mmCIF file of C-alpha atoms and ligand atoms in Angstrom:
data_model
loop_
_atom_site.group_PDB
_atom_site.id
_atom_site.type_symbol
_atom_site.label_atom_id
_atom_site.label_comp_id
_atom_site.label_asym_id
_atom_site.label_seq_id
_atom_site.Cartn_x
_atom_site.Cartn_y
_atom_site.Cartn_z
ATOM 1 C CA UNK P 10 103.902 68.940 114.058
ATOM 2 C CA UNK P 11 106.888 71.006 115.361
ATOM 3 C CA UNK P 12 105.403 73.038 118.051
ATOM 4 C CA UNK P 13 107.760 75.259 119.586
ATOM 5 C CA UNK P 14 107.546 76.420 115.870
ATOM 6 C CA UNK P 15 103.923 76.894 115.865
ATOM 7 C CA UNK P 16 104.162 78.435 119.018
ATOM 8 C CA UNK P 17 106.014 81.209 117.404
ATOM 9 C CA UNK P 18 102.908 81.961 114.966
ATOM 10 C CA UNK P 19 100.203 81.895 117.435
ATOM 11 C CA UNK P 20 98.994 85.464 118.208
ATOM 12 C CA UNK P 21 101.326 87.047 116.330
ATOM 13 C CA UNK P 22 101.448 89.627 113.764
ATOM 14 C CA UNK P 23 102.383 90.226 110.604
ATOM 15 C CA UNK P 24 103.310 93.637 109.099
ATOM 16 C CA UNK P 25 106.547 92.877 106.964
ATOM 17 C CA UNK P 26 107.879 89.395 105.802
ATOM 18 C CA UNK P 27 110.777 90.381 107.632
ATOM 19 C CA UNK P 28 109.144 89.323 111.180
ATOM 20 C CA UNK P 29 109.827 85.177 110.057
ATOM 21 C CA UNK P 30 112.696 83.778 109.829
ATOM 22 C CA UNK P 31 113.178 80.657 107.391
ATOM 23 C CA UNK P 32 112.434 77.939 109.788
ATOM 24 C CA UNK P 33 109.008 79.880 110.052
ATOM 25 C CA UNK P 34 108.645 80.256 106.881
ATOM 26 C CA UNK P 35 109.318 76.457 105.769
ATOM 27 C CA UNK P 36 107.323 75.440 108.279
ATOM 28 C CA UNK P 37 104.454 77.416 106.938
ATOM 29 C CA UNK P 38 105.103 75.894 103.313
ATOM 30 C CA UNK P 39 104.420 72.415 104.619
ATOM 31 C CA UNK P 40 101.269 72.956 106.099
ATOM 32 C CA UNK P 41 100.481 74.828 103.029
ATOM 33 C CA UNK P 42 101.160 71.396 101.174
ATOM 34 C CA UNK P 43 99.346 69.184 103.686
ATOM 35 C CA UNK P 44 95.802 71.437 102.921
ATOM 36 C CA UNK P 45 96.671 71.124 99.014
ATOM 37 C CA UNK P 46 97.260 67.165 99.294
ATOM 38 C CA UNK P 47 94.604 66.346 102.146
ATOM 39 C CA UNK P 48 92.157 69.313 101.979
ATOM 40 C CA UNK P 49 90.704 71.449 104.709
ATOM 41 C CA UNK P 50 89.252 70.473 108.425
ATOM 42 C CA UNK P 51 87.409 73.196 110.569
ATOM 43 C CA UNK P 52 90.135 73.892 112.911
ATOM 44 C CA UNK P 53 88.782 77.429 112.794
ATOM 45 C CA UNK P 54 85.326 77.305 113.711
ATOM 46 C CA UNK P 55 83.678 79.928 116.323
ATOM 47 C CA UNK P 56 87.141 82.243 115.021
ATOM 48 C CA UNK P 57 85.626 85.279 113.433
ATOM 49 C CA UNK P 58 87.920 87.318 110.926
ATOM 50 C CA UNK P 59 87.935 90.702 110.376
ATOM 51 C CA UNK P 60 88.777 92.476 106.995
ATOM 52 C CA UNK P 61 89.429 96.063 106.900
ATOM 53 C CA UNK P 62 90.136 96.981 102.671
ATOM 54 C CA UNK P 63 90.522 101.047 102.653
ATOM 55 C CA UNK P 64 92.062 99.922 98.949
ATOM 56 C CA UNK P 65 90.988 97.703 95.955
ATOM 57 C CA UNK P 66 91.811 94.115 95.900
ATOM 58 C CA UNK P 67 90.433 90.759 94.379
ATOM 59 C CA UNK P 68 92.559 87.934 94.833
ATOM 60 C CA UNK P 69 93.907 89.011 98.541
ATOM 61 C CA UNK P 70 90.528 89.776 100.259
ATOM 62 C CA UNK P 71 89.165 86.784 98.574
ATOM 63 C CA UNK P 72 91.376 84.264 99.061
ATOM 64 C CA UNK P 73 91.813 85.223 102.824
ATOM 65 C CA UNK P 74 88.025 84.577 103.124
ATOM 66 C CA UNK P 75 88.132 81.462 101.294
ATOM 67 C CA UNK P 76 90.678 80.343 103.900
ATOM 68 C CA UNK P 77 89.044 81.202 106.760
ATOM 69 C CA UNK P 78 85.227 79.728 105.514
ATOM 70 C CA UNK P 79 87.142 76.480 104.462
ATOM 71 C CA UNK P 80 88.454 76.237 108.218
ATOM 72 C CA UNK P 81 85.162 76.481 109.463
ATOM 73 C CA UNK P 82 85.504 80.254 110.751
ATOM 74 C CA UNK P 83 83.532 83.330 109.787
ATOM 75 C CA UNK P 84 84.313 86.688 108.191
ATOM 76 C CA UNK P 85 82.984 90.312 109.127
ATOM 77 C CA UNK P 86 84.007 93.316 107.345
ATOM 78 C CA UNK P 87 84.310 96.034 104.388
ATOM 79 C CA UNK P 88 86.134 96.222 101.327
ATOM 80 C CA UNK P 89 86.254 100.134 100.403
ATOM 81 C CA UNK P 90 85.343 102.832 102.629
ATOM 82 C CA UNK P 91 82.172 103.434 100.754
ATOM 83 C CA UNK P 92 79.641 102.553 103.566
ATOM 84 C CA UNK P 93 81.653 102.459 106.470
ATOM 85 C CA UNK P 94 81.786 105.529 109.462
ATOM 86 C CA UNK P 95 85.133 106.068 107.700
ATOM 87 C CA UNK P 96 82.753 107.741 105.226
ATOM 88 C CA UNK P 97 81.630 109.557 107.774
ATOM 89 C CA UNK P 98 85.255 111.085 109.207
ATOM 90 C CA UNK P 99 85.916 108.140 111.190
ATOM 91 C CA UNK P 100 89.282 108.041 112.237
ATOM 92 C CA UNK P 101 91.406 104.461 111.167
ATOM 93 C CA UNK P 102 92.569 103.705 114.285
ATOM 94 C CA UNK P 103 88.692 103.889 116.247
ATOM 95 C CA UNK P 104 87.873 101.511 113.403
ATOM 96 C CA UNK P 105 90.318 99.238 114.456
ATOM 97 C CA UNK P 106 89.941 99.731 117.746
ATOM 98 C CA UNK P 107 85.928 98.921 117.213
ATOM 99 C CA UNK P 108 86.770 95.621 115.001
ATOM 100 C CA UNK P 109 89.052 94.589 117.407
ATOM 101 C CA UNK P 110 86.032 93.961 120.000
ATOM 102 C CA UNK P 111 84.538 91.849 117.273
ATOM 103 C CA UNK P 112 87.039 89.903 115.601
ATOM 104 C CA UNK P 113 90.108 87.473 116.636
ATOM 105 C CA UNK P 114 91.954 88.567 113.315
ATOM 106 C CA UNK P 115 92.038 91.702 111.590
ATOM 107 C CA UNK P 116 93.380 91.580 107.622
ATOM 108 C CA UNK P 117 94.202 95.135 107.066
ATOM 109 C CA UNK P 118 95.037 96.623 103.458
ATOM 110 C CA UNK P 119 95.400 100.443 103.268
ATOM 111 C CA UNK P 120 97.245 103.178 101.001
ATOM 112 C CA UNK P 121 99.562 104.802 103.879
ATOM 113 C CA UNK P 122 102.606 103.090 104.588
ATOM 114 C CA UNK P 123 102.450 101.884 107.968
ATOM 115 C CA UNK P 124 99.114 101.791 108.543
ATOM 116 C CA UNK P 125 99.364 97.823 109.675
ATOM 117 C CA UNK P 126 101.990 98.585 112.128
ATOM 118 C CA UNK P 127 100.113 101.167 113.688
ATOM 119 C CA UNK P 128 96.655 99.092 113.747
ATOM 120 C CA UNK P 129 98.963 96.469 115.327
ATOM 121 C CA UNK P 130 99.970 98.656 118.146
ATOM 122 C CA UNK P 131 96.151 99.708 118.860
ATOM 123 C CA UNK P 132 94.781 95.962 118.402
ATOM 124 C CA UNK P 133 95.179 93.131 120.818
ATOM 125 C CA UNK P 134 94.627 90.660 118.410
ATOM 126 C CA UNK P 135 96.559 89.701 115.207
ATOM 127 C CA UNK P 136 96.643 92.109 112.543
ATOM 128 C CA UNK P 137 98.089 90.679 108.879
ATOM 129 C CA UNK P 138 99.380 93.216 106.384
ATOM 130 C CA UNK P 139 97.565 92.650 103.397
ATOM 131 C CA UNK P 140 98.977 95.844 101.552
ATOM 132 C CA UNK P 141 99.878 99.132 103.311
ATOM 133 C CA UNK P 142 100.974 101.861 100.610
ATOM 134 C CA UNK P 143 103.799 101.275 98.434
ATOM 135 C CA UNK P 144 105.703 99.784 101.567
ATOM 136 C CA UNK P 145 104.954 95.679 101.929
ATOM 137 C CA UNK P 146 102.662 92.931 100.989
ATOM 138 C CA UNK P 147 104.184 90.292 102.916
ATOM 139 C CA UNK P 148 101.538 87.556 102.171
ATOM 140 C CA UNK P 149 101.719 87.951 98.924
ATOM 141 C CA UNK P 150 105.395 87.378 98.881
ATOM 142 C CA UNK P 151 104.977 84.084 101.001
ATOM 143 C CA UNK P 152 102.057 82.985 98.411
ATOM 144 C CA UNK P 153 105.063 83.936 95.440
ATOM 145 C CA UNK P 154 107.530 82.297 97.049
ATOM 146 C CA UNK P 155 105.704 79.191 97.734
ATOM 147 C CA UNK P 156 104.897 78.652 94.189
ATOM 148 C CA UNK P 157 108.311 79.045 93.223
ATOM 149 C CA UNK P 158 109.086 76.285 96.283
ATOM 150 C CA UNK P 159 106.419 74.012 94.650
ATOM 151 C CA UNK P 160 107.300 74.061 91.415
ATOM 152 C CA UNK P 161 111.178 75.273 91.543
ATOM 153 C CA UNK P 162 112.382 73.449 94.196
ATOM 154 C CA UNK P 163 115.578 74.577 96.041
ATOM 155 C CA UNK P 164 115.470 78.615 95.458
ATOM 156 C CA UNK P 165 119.497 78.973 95.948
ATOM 157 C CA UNK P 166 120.417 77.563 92.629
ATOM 158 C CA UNK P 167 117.998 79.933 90.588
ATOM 159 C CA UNK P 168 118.586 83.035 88.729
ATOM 160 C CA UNK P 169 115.269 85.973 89.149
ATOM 161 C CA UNK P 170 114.401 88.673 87.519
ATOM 162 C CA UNK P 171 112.135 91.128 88.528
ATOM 163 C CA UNK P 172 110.269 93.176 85.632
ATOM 164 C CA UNK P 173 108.361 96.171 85.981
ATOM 165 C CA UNK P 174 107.395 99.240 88.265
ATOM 166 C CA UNK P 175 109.858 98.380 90.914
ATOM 167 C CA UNK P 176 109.684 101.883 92.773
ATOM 168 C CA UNK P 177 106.125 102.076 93.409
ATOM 169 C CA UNK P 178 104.769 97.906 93.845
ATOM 170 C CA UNK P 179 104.998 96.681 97.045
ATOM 171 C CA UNK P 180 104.911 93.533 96.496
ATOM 172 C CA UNK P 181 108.389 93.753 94.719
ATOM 173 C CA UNK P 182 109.893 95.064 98.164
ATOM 174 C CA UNK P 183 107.826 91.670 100.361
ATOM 175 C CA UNK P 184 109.330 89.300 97.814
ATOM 176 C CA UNK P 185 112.808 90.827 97.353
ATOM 177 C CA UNK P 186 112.737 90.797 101.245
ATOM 178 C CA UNK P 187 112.014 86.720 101.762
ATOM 179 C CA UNK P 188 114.832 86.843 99.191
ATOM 180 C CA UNK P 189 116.750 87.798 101.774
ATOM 181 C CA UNK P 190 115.952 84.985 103.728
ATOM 182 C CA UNK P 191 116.200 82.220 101.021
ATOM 183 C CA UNK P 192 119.192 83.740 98.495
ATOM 184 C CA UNK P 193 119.035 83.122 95.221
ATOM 185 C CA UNK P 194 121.841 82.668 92.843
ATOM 186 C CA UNK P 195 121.160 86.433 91.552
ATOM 187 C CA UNK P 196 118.284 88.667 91.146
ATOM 188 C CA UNK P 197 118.067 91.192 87.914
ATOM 189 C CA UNK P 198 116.411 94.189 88.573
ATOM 190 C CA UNK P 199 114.606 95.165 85.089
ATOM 191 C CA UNK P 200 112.905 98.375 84.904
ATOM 192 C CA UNK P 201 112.440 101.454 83.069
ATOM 193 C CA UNK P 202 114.943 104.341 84.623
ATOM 194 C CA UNK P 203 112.055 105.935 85.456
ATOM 195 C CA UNK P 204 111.469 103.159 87.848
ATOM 196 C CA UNK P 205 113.916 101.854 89.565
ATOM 197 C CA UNK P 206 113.810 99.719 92.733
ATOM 198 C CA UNK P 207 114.398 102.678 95.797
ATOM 199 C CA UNK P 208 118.005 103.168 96.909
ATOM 200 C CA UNK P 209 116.643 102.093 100.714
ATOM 201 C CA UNK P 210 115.547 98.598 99.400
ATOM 202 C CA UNK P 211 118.086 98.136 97.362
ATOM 203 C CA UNK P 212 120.949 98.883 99.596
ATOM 204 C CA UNK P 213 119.422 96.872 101.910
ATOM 205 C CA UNK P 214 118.977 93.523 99.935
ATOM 206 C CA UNK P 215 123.120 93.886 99.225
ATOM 207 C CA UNK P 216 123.416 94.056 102.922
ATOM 208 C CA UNK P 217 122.177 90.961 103.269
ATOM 209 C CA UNK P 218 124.371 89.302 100.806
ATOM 210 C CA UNK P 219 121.975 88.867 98.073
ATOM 211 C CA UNK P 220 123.756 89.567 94.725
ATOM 212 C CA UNK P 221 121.648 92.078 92.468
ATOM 213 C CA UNK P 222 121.667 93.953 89.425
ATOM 214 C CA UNK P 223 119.924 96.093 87.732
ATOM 215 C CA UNK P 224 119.347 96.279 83.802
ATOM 216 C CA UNK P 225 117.552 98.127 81.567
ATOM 217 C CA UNK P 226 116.588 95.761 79.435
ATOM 218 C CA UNK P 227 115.446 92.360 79.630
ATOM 219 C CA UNK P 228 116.759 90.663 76.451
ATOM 220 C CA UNK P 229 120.395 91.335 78.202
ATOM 221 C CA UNK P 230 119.298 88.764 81.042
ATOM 222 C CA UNK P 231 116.539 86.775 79.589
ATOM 223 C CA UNK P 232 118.400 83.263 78.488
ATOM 224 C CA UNK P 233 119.546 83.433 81.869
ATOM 225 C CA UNK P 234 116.225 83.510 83.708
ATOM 226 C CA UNK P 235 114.868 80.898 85.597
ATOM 227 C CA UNK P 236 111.580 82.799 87.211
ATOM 228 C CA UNK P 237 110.473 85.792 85.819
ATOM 229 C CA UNK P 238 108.351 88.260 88.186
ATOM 230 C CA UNK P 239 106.330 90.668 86.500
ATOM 231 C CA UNK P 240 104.599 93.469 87.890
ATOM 232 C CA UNK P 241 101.710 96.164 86.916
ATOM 233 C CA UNK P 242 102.489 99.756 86.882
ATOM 234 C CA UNK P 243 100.760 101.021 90.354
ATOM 235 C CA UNK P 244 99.575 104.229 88.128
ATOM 236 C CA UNK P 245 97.805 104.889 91.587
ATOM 237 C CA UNK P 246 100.665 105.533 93.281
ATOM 238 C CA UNK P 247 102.516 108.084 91.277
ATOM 239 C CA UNK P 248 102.681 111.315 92.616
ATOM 240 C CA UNK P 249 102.798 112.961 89.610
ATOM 241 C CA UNK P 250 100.305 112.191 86.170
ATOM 242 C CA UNK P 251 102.782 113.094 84.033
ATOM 243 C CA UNK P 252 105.351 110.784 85.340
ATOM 244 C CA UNK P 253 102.972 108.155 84.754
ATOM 245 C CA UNK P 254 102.590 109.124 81.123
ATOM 246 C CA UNK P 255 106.322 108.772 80.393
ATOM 247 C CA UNK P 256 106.514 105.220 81.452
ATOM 248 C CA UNK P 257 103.320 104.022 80.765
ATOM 249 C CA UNK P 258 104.269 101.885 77.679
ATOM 250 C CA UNK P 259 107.634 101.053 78.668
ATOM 251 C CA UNK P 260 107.576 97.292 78.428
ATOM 252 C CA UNK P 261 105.128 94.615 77.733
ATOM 253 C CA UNK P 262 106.307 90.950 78.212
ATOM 254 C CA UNK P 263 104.504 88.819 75.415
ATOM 255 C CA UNK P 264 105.093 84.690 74.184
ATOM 256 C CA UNK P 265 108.094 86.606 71.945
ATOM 257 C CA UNK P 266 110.281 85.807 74.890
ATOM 258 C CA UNK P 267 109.508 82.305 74.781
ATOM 259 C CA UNK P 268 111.727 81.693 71.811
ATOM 260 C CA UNK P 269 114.505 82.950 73.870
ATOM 261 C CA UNK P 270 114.289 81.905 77.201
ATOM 262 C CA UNK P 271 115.191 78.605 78.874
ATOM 263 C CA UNK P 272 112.825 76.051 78.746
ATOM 264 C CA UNK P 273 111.846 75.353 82.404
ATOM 265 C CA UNK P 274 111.374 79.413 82.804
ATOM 266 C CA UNK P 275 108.050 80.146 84.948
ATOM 267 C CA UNK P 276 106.304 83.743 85.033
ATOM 268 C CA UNK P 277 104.908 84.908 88.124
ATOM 269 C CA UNK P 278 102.685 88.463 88.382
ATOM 270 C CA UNK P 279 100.938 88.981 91.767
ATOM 271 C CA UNK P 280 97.737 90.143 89.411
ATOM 272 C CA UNK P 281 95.909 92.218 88.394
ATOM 273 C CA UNK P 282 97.680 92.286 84.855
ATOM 274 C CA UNK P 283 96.894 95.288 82.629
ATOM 275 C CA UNK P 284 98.788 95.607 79.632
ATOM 276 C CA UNK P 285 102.660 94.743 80.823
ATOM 277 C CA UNK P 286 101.650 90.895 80.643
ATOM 278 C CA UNK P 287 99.929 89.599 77.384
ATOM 279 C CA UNK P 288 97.618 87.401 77.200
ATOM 280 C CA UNK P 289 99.461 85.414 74.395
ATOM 281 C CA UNK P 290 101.862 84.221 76.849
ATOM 282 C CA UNK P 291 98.506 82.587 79.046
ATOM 283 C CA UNK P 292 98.850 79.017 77.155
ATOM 284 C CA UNK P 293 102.440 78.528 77.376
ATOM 285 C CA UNK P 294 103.694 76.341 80.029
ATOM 286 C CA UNK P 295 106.056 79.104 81.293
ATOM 287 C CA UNK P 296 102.779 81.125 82.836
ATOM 288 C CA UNK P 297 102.288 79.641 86.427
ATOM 289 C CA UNK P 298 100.280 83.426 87.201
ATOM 290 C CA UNK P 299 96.952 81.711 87.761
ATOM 291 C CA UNK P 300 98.585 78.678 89.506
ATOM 292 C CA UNK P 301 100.211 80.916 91.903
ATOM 293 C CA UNK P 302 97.100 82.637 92.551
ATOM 294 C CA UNK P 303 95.218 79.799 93.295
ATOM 295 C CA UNK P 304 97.540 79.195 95.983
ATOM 296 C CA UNK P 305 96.811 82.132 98.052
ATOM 297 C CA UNK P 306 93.742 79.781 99.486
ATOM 298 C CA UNK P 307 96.026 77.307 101.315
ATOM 299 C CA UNK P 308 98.870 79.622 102.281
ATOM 300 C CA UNK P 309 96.954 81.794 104.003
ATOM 301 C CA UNK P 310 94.948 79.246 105.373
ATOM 302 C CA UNK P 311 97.756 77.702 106.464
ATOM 303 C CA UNK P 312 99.017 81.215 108.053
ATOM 304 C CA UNK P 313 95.424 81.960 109.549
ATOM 305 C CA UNK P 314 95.241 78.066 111.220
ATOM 306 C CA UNK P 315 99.205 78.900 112.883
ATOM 307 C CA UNK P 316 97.964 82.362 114.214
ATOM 308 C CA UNK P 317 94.859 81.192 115.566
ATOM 309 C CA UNK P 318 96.145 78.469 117.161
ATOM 310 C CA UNK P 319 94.334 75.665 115.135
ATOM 311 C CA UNK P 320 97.497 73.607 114.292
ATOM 312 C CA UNK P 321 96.758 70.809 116.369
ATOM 313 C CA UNK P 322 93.273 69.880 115.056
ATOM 314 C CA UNK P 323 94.847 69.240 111.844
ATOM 315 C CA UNK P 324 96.775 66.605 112.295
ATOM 316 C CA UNK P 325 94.555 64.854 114.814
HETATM 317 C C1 NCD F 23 99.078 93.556 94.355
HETATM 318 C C2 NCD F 23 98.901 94.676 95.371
HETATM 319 O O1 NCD F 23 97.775 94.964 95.789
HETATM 320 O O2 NCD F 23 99.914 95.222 95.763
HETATM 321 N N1 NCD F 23 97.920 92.821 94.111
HETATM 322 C C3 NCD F 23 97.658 91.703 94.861
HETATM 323 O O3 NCD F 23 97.487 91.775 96.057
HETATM 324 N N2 NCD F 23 97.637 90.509 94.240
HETATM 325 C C4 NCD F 23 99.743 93.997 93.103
HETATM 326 C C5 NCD F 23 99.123 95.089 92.277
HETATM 327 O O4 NCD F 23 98.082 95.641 92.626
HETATM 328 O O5 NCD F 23 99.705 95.364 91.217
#
């Protein structure tokens, strides 16, 4: 155990997968792999999570309490606002201010960008990002990265492309964003005109020396792929119904591109799927999408152990 690294994780928050660097964020991966080889202790217990879920979600609500029962601590919380004093007119930050009191944690998913950052600045305790409008998912893009780490290896030599909505997902802008941090050979962006990754994002990947480019269509990049990262239109987000109509169909990734693509290629998608990801494509050996779900349990028990301060008791 290094721990002036763990040091840096305790207490801390996390709004954008920006705040690690990659020291962090390799230290995080082995833990991650010492809870998939050796299993779980309860490092954790008498910790009591909060999760505050103003949006949808299945896998990152879930997983983050399958972490924290698995390390012995216990979860308190809500998953829409259906229920709550929210319902009521309660105002987001006097809910965080109230779970605060009761928690050591607070997971936090909401549709306004920024929300985590501001329930960071009222809480004293952590806060994690687990979604906050079209802006970030950051622990999403550790669990993404990770499985490329696990089953890729070194993530300089490899070619990405990312297919799909890449205005409106967040989680495109979390994992183009540890990108940053870990360079790849090159990153396609593949979309639709319609939606393109934002100029912001963009410009600010080149800035940090990571060599993109964007393309309209995947068969000009496919035999080049060696992870493919595909993403669901976030229909919820657009603005306007009628600019969801025009793009609605506008690709579909199916085991067609299997005859085509190298033959170590892996396909990620944060989930849900709806129809850009077919199901034909489930039984090939290129779909690691429920793998790298799975591993949502580990990382962010490994992230919720480092925060809480529970490192020690695992290796003793
Ligand atoms: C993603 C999200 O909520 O941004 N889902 C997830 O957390 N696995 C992606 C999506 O909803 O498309």
């Amino acid at each position: 155990m290094n721990s002036s690294i763990a040091s840096r994780f305790k207490g801390r928050d996390v709004i954008s997968v920006l705040d690690f660097s990659k020291e962090d964020i390799e230290y995080l991966f082995k833990l991650t792999d010492h809870y998939l080889s050796n299993g779980y202790k309860e490092v954790l217990r008498g910790k009591v999570m909060a999760v505050a879920f103003f949006e949808p979600s299945t896998r990152t609500r879930l997983s983050f309490e399958a972490a924290m029962s698995r390390l012995g601590g216990s979860v308190i919380g809500f998953s829409s606002e259906e229920g709550t004093s929210v319902a009521k007119g309660e105002k987001f930050i006097d809910t965080i201010r109230m779970l605060d009191s009761y928690a050591d944690v607070i997971v936090v998913r909401h549709r306004y960008e920024g929300s985590a950052k501001l329930a960071a600045e009222v809480a004293e305790h952590p806060v994690i990002n687990a979604g906050d409008g079209r802006n970030e998912h950051p622990t999403q893009a550790l669990l993404d990265l990770y499985t490329i780490y696990r089953l890729r290896g070194d993530v300089s030599s490899l070619v990405i492309g990312l297919i799909g909505d890449l205005k409106y997902a967040r989680v495109v802008n979390s994992f183009l964003y540890i990108l940053t941090i870990f360079k790849p050979k090159k990153v396609y962006l593949i979309s639709h005109p319609l939606l393109r990754l934002r100029e912001d994002v963009r410009r600010f990947v080149e800035s940090r020396n990571v060599k993109v480019e964007e393309v309209f269509d995947i068969n000009e990049v496919l035999s080049e792929l060696d992870v493919l990262y595909v993403t669901r239109i976030q229909k919820e987000r657009f603005p306007d119904p009628l600019e969801y109509e025009k793009v609605k169909n506008a690709y579909r990734v199916t085991a067609e591109i299997t005859k085509r693509c190298k033959d170590d290629l892996i396909i990620l998608h944060p989930l849900p799927r709806v129809d850009e990801l077919d199901r034909s494509l489930d039984n090939t050996k290129h779909a690691v999408y429920f793998k790298q779900a799975s591993f949502g349990v580990p990382l962010r028990a490994a992230l919720l152990t480092l925060i809480l301060g529970g490192v020690e008791g695992v290796y003793t």
